[in-house]
Amino acid sequence: MSSLRFKLIEEAYNRKPVEVKIPNERSESFYAKAVFNRQKMFEYLPKKTYDALVNAVENKEPITREIADSVAEGMKRWAIDNGARHYTHWFHPLTDGTAEKHDAFIEHDGKGGVVEEFTGKLLVQQEPDASSFPNGGIRNTFEARGYSAWDISSPAFILDETLCIPTIFVSYTGESLDYKTPLLRALNSVDKAATAVARYFDPEVNHVTSYLGWEQEYFLVDEALYAARPDLVLTGRTLMGHESAKNQQLEDHYFGAIPSRVEAFMLDLEIECHRLGIPAKTRHNEVAPNQFELAPIFEETNLANDHNLLLMSVMSEVARRHNFRVLLHEKPFAGINGSGKHNNWSLGTDKGKILFSPGKTLKDNLQFITFVVNVMAAVHTHNALLKASIMSATNAHRLGANEAPPAIISIFTGSQLAHVLDVLEKSTDNELTDLSAKDAMSLGVSQIPEILIDNTDRNRTSPFAFTGNRFEFRAVGSSANCASAMIALNAAVADQLNRFHEAVEARLAKGEGLREALLAEIRQLIRESKPIHFDGNGYSDDWKAEAARRGLDCETSAPKIFDAYLHDSSVDMFARTGVFSRLELEARNEVKWEIYTKKIQIEARVLGDLAINHIIPVATRYQSFLVDNVVKLKSLFTGVKGATIVAHDLETIEKISAHMDVIKTEVDRMVSARKAANRITEEREKAIAYHDNVVPPMETIRYHIDKLELMVDNEMWPLPKYRELLFIH
């Protein structure tokens, strides 16, 4: 086994960068070449159809079956012209991945042959099996019917010679079984609510769009070494492994020169992204060794989320072409940075105004404060829900460690904006003054100083930070579907904006002026949302105690964190915004608890196998070698001298025995805890049992295996070590 390990290490070190086939033309000439965007629509659709489809997308209106048939014909011709032979409805089940079933463009021609055919009926609706995806009990095996339906707002694309049509996925009885359906509902809700408030400042506003810019962090590991680590293959993370003597402590990897093998992979990935219309823009080394990041230009949230899911699929395929494996687990290696997917979120009007940007007029800046304060109020009210939206068995390893934000939701504003909010809260001045500096913003309230645009610091320990013209939701995990966080955030903000609008309208009905009414409600929200505002060190024990005193949710058990979805405040908010029914929320929590249990269950099984069948035999073999050595030395040296010579080996033998004893005992304890948990029928209680009773022995087992790794002969150790996994380019 050891000889295989060293052979794999040598193979990994000797790999050369894979040659990338670079297109001869510039990026803009092949960008979105594989996407049925408006340019392709204009070329392949009749003008009447094109106009109707564009109008439906922009105004969120349905299309007729006649238009659907026309779109299907044009889409089919474009797809076949570009080499596609199959089509599929591409949807997002409750698995954090995507799903697809491919059908060929053929139907019987009635003469013993086939014709290429694709109708509006096939475009608009399909019927996947709804019982074979996570559904939380909404569908049983004998009740398998479910529907996928075309999302006209997200363009179709060709991937690996298959036309992929983005769709929603719902049950036969209408409940959502995916992420896209509630995301579209939440985006529609925040559009309406934000538009109503934005019209206080610009009556011409017709729509408000939610924007998302994700930052995808990931690790790359050589494929050969990956294959030699069963824990990486089966769980996505290392269940054991002592930290390398050198990891990220010298801070020499972050923004460093990109290794040549990695740069070739990144270039290949970027070309694939651009062909698929994914606006990949930024690439760089991240903090941990072999950790990297890709970030795109901001897009409308639904499209951005589709692009992120597509990216995760594409990057895995591209990585294999370069003899890499992508690790999207939030914490694949202990003791160094984990991977997040920071969600940079903003709102903008159809008049080109970003609502979280300070402006050059007093009206713009009052609008800016209005929306910022409403977001703070929404996050305060639903801080437990927002934490639940990003929680998972995998992200639980990352939160609160190595620059990841803690599992307590708070908002960072920066000292200058914080000062403005503080002064505004205490002010009674409703008169506006003029701007006094070109590049500064003023609220027009005489006691409040100007704010320089983008004059905000960064706080890596903040899970939700204001960063100049957007909020950065930093707690989202790298393997997650962004929709989970975006559903909760957009729905919560929509509900808060609706409440704000109602309160302002009530004041206006009593005869108050608009400015007076707005500022009165803003001051009230500033006071109410103060507990969520924290600009300090989120890692400190003092903050944990302070957060509890402020009434923020401080729960750390993932299964219990999921309870926030079923709090009355969450159920009522989702009902008011039309995003989820109680049945849908209950079903989704069943899925969350079940997935949590299964992930820990798989990890426990893998760890038990590795401990008993890989580590213990090797440690025993090395211990036997030491025992033989002691016997031989004692035969050569007697008395005090002999005892002195063998003392070190005897101490090592004793330590190995002690570690193995604990490992065996804890594996038995873990297996017993797992069996006991498996007998529990209620998913929440089962998940809690896994968290409370199965995870602790797993951590103890790892500790003692990592100690053995430092003691056992390096040539005998069966698994690639951290220093080998993390420093091979």
PDB file of C-alpha atoms in Angstrom, residues 339-481:
ATOM      1  CA  SER A 339     -14.758  27.252   1.216  1.00  0.00           C
ATOM      2  CA  GLY A 340     -17.735  29.585   1.043  1.00  0.00           C
ATOM      3  CA  LYS A 341     -19.821  31.040  -1.725  1.00  0.00           C
ATOM      4  CA  HIS A 342     -20.253  34.667  -0.712  1.00  0.00           C
ATOM      5  CA  ASN A 343     -23.566  35.932  -2.070  1.00  0.00           C
ATOM      6  CA  ASN A 344     -23.269  39.606  -2.995  1.00  0.00           C
ATOM      7  CA  TRP A 345     -26.881  40.762  -3.145  1.00  0.00           C
ATOM      8  CA  SER A 346     -28.451  43.994  -4.269  1.00  0.00           C
ATOM      9  CA  LEU A 347     -31.663  45.525  -5.605  1.00  0.00           C
ATOM     10  CA  GLY A 348     -31.977  47.816  -8.612  1.00  0.00           C
ATOM     11  CA  THR A 349     -34.805  49.597 -10.399  1.00  0.00           C
ATOM     12  CA  ASP A 350     -35.670  49.371 -14.074  1.00  0.00           C
ATOM     13  CA  LYS A 351     -34.487  52.996 -14.267  1.00  0.00           C
ATOM     14  CA  GLY A 352     -30.905  51.956 -13.594  1.00  0.00           C
ATOM     15  CA  LYS A 353     -30.748  52.889  -9.906  1.00  0.00           C
ATOM     16  CA  ILE A 354     -29.017  50.541  -7.442  1.00  0.00           C
ATOM     17  CA  LEU A 355     -31.029  51.005  -4.265  1.00  0.00           C
ATOM     18  CA  PHE A 356     -28.100  50.381  -1.911  1.00  0.00           C
ATOM     19  CA  SER A 357     -25.892  53.031  -3.530  1.00  0.00           C
ATOM     20  CA  PRO A 358     -25.587  56.525  -2.073  1.00  0.00           C
ATOM     21  CA  GLY A 359     -26.448  59.077  -4.738  1.00  0.00           C
ATOM     22  CA  LYS A 360     -25.761  62.677  -5.678  1.00  0.00           C
ATOM     23  CA  THR A 361     -29.143  64.051  -4.628  1.00  0.00           C
ATOM     24  CA  LEU A 362     -30.865  64.312  -1.282  1.00  0.00           C
ATOM     25  CA  LYS A 363     -33.728  62.175  -2.565  1.00  0.00           C
ATOM     26  CA  ASP A 364     -31.335  59.399  -3.663  1.00  0.00           C
ATOM     27  CA  ASN A 365     -29.664  59.329  -0.275  1.00  0.00           C
ATOM     28  CA  LEU A 366     -32.929  59.202   1.635  1.00  0.00           C
ATOM     29  CA  GLN A 367     -33.896  56.305  -0.650  1.00  0.00           C
ATOM     30  CA  PHE A 368     -30.559  54.653   0.105  1.00  0.00           C
ATOM     31  CA  ILE A 369     -31.107  54.861   3.870  1.00  0.00           C
ATOM     32  CA  THR A 370     -34.700  53.695   3.490  1.00  0.00           C
ATOM     33  CA  PHE A 371     -33.706  50.460   1.807  1.00  0.00           C
ATOM     34  CA  VAL A 372     -30.611  49.803   3.940  1.00  0.00           C
ATOM     35  CA  VAL A 373     -32.591  50.192   7.159  1.00  0.00           C
ATOM     36  CA  ASN A 374     -35.392  47.943   5.894  1.00  0.00           C
ATOM     37  CA  VAL A 375     -32.852  45.232   5.080  1.00  0.00           C
ATOM     38  CA  MET A 376     -31.407  45.545   8.576  1.00  0.00           C
ATOM     39  CA  ALA A 377     -34.898  45.208  10.040  1.00  0.00           C
ATOM     40  CA  ALA A 378     -35.635  42.136   7.912  1.00  0.00           C
ATOM     41  CA  VAL A 379     -32.367  40.450   8.880  1.00  0.00           C
ATOM     42  CA  HIS A 380     -32.993  41.254  12.538  1.00  0.00           C
ATOM     43  CA  THR A 381     -36.506  39.830  12.507  1.00  0.00           C
ATOM     44  CA  HIS A 382     -35.484  36.686  10.638  1.00  0.00           C
ATOM     45  CA  ASN A 383     -31.871  36.139  11.767  1.00  0.00           C
ATOM     46  CA  ALA A 384     -32.634  32.563  12.832  1.00  0.00           C
ATOM     47  CA  LEU A 385     -34.267  31.809   9.479  1.00  0.00           C
ATOM     48  CA  LEU A 386     -31.349  33.252   7.500  1.00  0.00           C
ATOM     49  CA  LYS A 387     -28.968  31.062   9.495  1.00  0.00           C
ATOM     50  CA  ALA A 388     -31.152  28.045   8.771  1.00  0.00           C
ATOM     51  CA  SER A 389     -31.081  28.919   5.055  1.00  0.00           C
ATOM     52  CA  ILE A 390     -27.303  28.450   4.900  1.00  0.00           C
ATOM     53  CA  MET A 391     -26.933  25.609   7.396  1.00  0.00           C
ATOM     54  CA  SER A 392     -26.030  22.058   6.385  1.00  0.00           C
ATOM     55  CA  ALA A 393     -24.042  19.129   7.686  1.00  0.00           C
ATOM     56  CA  THR A 394     -21.118  20.293   5.553  1.00  0.00           C
ATOM     57  CA  ASN A 395     -21.290  24.048   6.213  1.00  0.00           C
ATOM     58  CA  ALA A 396     -21.464  23.381   9.960  1.00  0.00           C
ATOM     59  CA  HIS A 397     -17.766  22.391   9.813  1.00  0.00           C
ATOM     60  CA  ARG A 398     -16.814  25.738   8.263  1.00  0.00           C
ATOM     61  CA  LEU A 399     -18.768  28.345  10.203  1.00  0.00           C
ATOM     62  CA  GLY A 400     -16.797  30.111  12.906  1.00  0.00           C
ATOM     63  CA  ALA A 401     -13.385  28.791  11.880  1.00  0.00           C
ATOM     64  CA  ASN A 402     -10.461  30.036   9.782  1.00  0.00           C
ATOM     65  CA  GLU A 403     -11.991  33.302   8.535  1.00  0.00           C
ATOM     66  CA  ALA A 404     -15.488  31.885   8.021  1.00  0.00           C
ATOM     67  CA  PRO A 405     -18.256  33.869   9.732  1.00  0.00           C
ATOM     68  CA  PRO A 406     -19.757  32.494  12.949  1.00  0.00           C
ATOM     69  CA  ALA A 407     -23.120  30.767  13.267  1.00  0.00           C
ATOM     70  CA  ILE A 408     -24.692  33.948  14.613  1.00  0.00           C
ATOM     71  CA  ILE A 409     -26.223  36.288  12.049  1.00  0.00           C
ATOM     72  CA  SER A 410     -25.265  39.956  12.444  1.00  0.00           C
ATOM     73  CA  ILE A 411     -24.824  42.916  10.096  1.00  0.00           C
ATOM     74  CA  PHE A 412     -21.609  44.864   9.593  1.00  0.00           C
ATOM     75  CA  THR A 413     -22.103  48.419   8.343  1.00  0.00           C
ATOM     76  CA  GLY A 414     -18.737  50.082   8.858  1.00  0.00           C
ATOM     77  CA  SER A 415     -18.113  52.911  11.300  1.00  0.00           C
ATOM     78  CA  GLN A 416     -19.219  55.757   9.057  1.00  0.00           C
ATOM     79  CA  LEU A 417     -22.625  54.379   8.120  1.00  0.00           C
ATOM     80  CA  ALA A 418     -23.073  53.233  11.705  1.00  0.00           C
ATOM     81  CA  HIS A 419     -22.479  56.821  12.840  1.00  0.00           C
ATOM     82  CA  VAL A 420     -25.011  58.123  10.329  1.00  0.00           C
ATOM     83  CA  LEU A 421     -27.644  55.675  11.577  1.00  0.00           C
ATOM     84  CA  ASP A 422     -26.903  56.595  15.180  1.00  0.00           C
ATOM     85  CA  VAL A 423     -27.224  60.335  14.532  1.00  0.00           C
ATOM     86  CA  LEU A 424     -30.341  59.865  12.410  1.00  0.00           C
ATOM     87  CA  GLU A 425     -32.007  57.833  15.150  1.00  0.00           C
ATOM     88  CA  LYS A 426     -31.587  60.690  17.624  1.00  0.00           C
ATOM     89  CA  SER A 427     -32.329  63.499  15.174  1.00  0.00           C
ATOM     90  CA  THR A 428     -35.643  65.350  14.981  1.00  0.00           C
ATOM     91  CA  ASP A 429     -34.606  67.453  11.961  1.00  0.00           C
ATOM     92  CA  ASN A 430     -36.675  66.735   8.844  1.00  0.00           C
ATOM     93  CA  GLU A 431     -35.316  69.601   6.763  1.00  0.00           C
ATOM     94  CA  LEU A 432     -33.004  68.803   3.861  1.00  0.00           C
ATOM     95  CA  THR A 433     -29.795  70.596   3.041  1.00  0.00           C
ATOM     96  CA  ASP A 434     -27.697  70.610  -0.122  1.00  0.00           C
ATOM     97  CA  LEU A 435     -24.848  68.277  -0.927  1.00  0.00           C
ATOM     98  CA  SER A 436     -21.533  69.828  -0.008  1.00  0.00           C
ATOM     99  CA  ALA A 437     -19.138  67.507  -1.820  1.00  0.00           C
ATOM    100  CA  LYS A 438     -19.233  65.905  -5.264  1.00  0.00           C
ATOM    101  CA  ASP A 439     -18.114  62.457  -4.206  1.00  0.00           C
ATOM    102  CA  ALA A 440     -19.936  62.351  -0.898  1.00  0.00           C
ATOM    103  CA  MET A 441     -23.464  61.485   0.086  1.00  0.00           C
ATOM    104  CA  SER A 442     -25.664  63.455   2.427  1.00  0.00           C
ATOM    105  CA  LEU A 443     -28.985  62.497   3.927  1.00  0.00           C
ATOM    106  CA  GLY A 444     -29.932  66.156   3.992  1.00  0.00           C
ATOM    107  CA  VAL A 445     -30.504  66.005   7.732  1.00  0.00           C
ATOM    108  CA  SER A 446     -28.377  68.759   9.170  1.00  0.00           C
ATOM    109  CA  GLN A 447     -26.915  66.762  12.072  1.00  0.00           C
ATOM    110  CA  ILE A 448     -25.711  63.921   9.841  1.00  0.00           C
ATOM    111  CA  PRO A 449     -22.256  64.090   8.237  1.00  0.00           C
ATOM    112  CA  GLU A 450     -21.559  63.191   4.625  1.00  0.00           C
ATOM    113  CA  ILE A 451     -20.631  59.661   3.661  1.00  0.00           C
ATOM    114  CA  LEU A 452     -18.025  59.013   1.002  1.00  0.00           C
ATOM    115  CA  ILE A 453     -19.291  56.476  -1.502  1.00  0.00           C
ATOM    116  CA  ASP A 454     -17.894  52.949  -0.864  1.00  0.00           C
ATOM    117  CA  ASN A 455     -16.141  54.234   2.245  1.00  0.00           C
ATOM    118  CA  THR A 456     -16.696  51.032   4.170  1.00  0.00           C
ATOM    119  CA  ASP A 457     -14.215  48.591   5.672  1.00  0.00           C
ATOM    120  CA  ARG A 458     -14.342  44.807   5.422  1.00  0.00           C
ATOM    121  CA  ASN A 459     -15.060  42.376   8.254  1.00  0.00           C
ATOM    122  CA  ARG A 460     -14.294  38.748   7.505  1.00  0.00           C
ATOM    123  CA  THR A 461     -16.033  37.617  10.691  1.00  0.00           C
ATOM    124  CA  SER A 462     -19.356  39.176   9.681  1.00  0.00           C
ATOM    125  CA  PRO A 463     -21.881  36.828   8.066  1.00  0.00           C
ATOM    126  CA  PHE A 464     -23.835  39.705   6.493  1.00  0.00           C
ATOM    127  CA  ALA A 465     -21.867  42.829   5.604  1.00  0.00           C
ATOM    128  CA  PHE A 466     -22.694  46.069   3.833  1.00  0.00           C
ATOM    129  CA  THR A 467     -19.957  46.639   1.250  1.00  0.00           C
ATOM    130  CA  GLY A 468     -20.719  49.948  -0.425  1.00  0.00           C
ATOM    131  CA  ASN A 469     -23.591  49.235  -2.836  1.00  0.00           C
ATOM    132  CA  ARG A 470     -24.637  45.734  -1.834  1.00  0.00           C
ATOM    133  CA  PHE A 471     -24.826  43.311   1.062  1.00  0.00           C
ATOM    134  CA  GLU A 472     -22.464  40.347   1.175  1.00  0.00           C
ATOM    135  CA  PHE A 473     -24.030  37.226   2.681  1.00  0.00           C
ATOM    136  CA  ARG A 474     -20.748  35.528   3.583  1.00  0.00           C
ATOM    137  CA  ALA A 475     -22.160  32.543   5.433  1.00  0.00           C
ATOM    138  CA  VAL A 476     -23.365  30.649   2.337  1.00  0.00           C
ATOM    139  CA  GLY A 477     -21.469  27.383   1.831  1.00  0.00           C
ATOM    140  CA  SER A 478     -19.467  26.504  -1.286  1.00  0.00           C
ATOM    141  CA  SER A 479     -21.525  23.419  -2.198  1.00  0.00           C
ATOM    142  CA  ALA A 480     -24.896  25.052  -1.554  1.00  0.00           C
ATOM    143  CA  ASN A 481     -27.583  26.069  -3.990  1.00  0.00           C
TER     144      ASN A 481
END
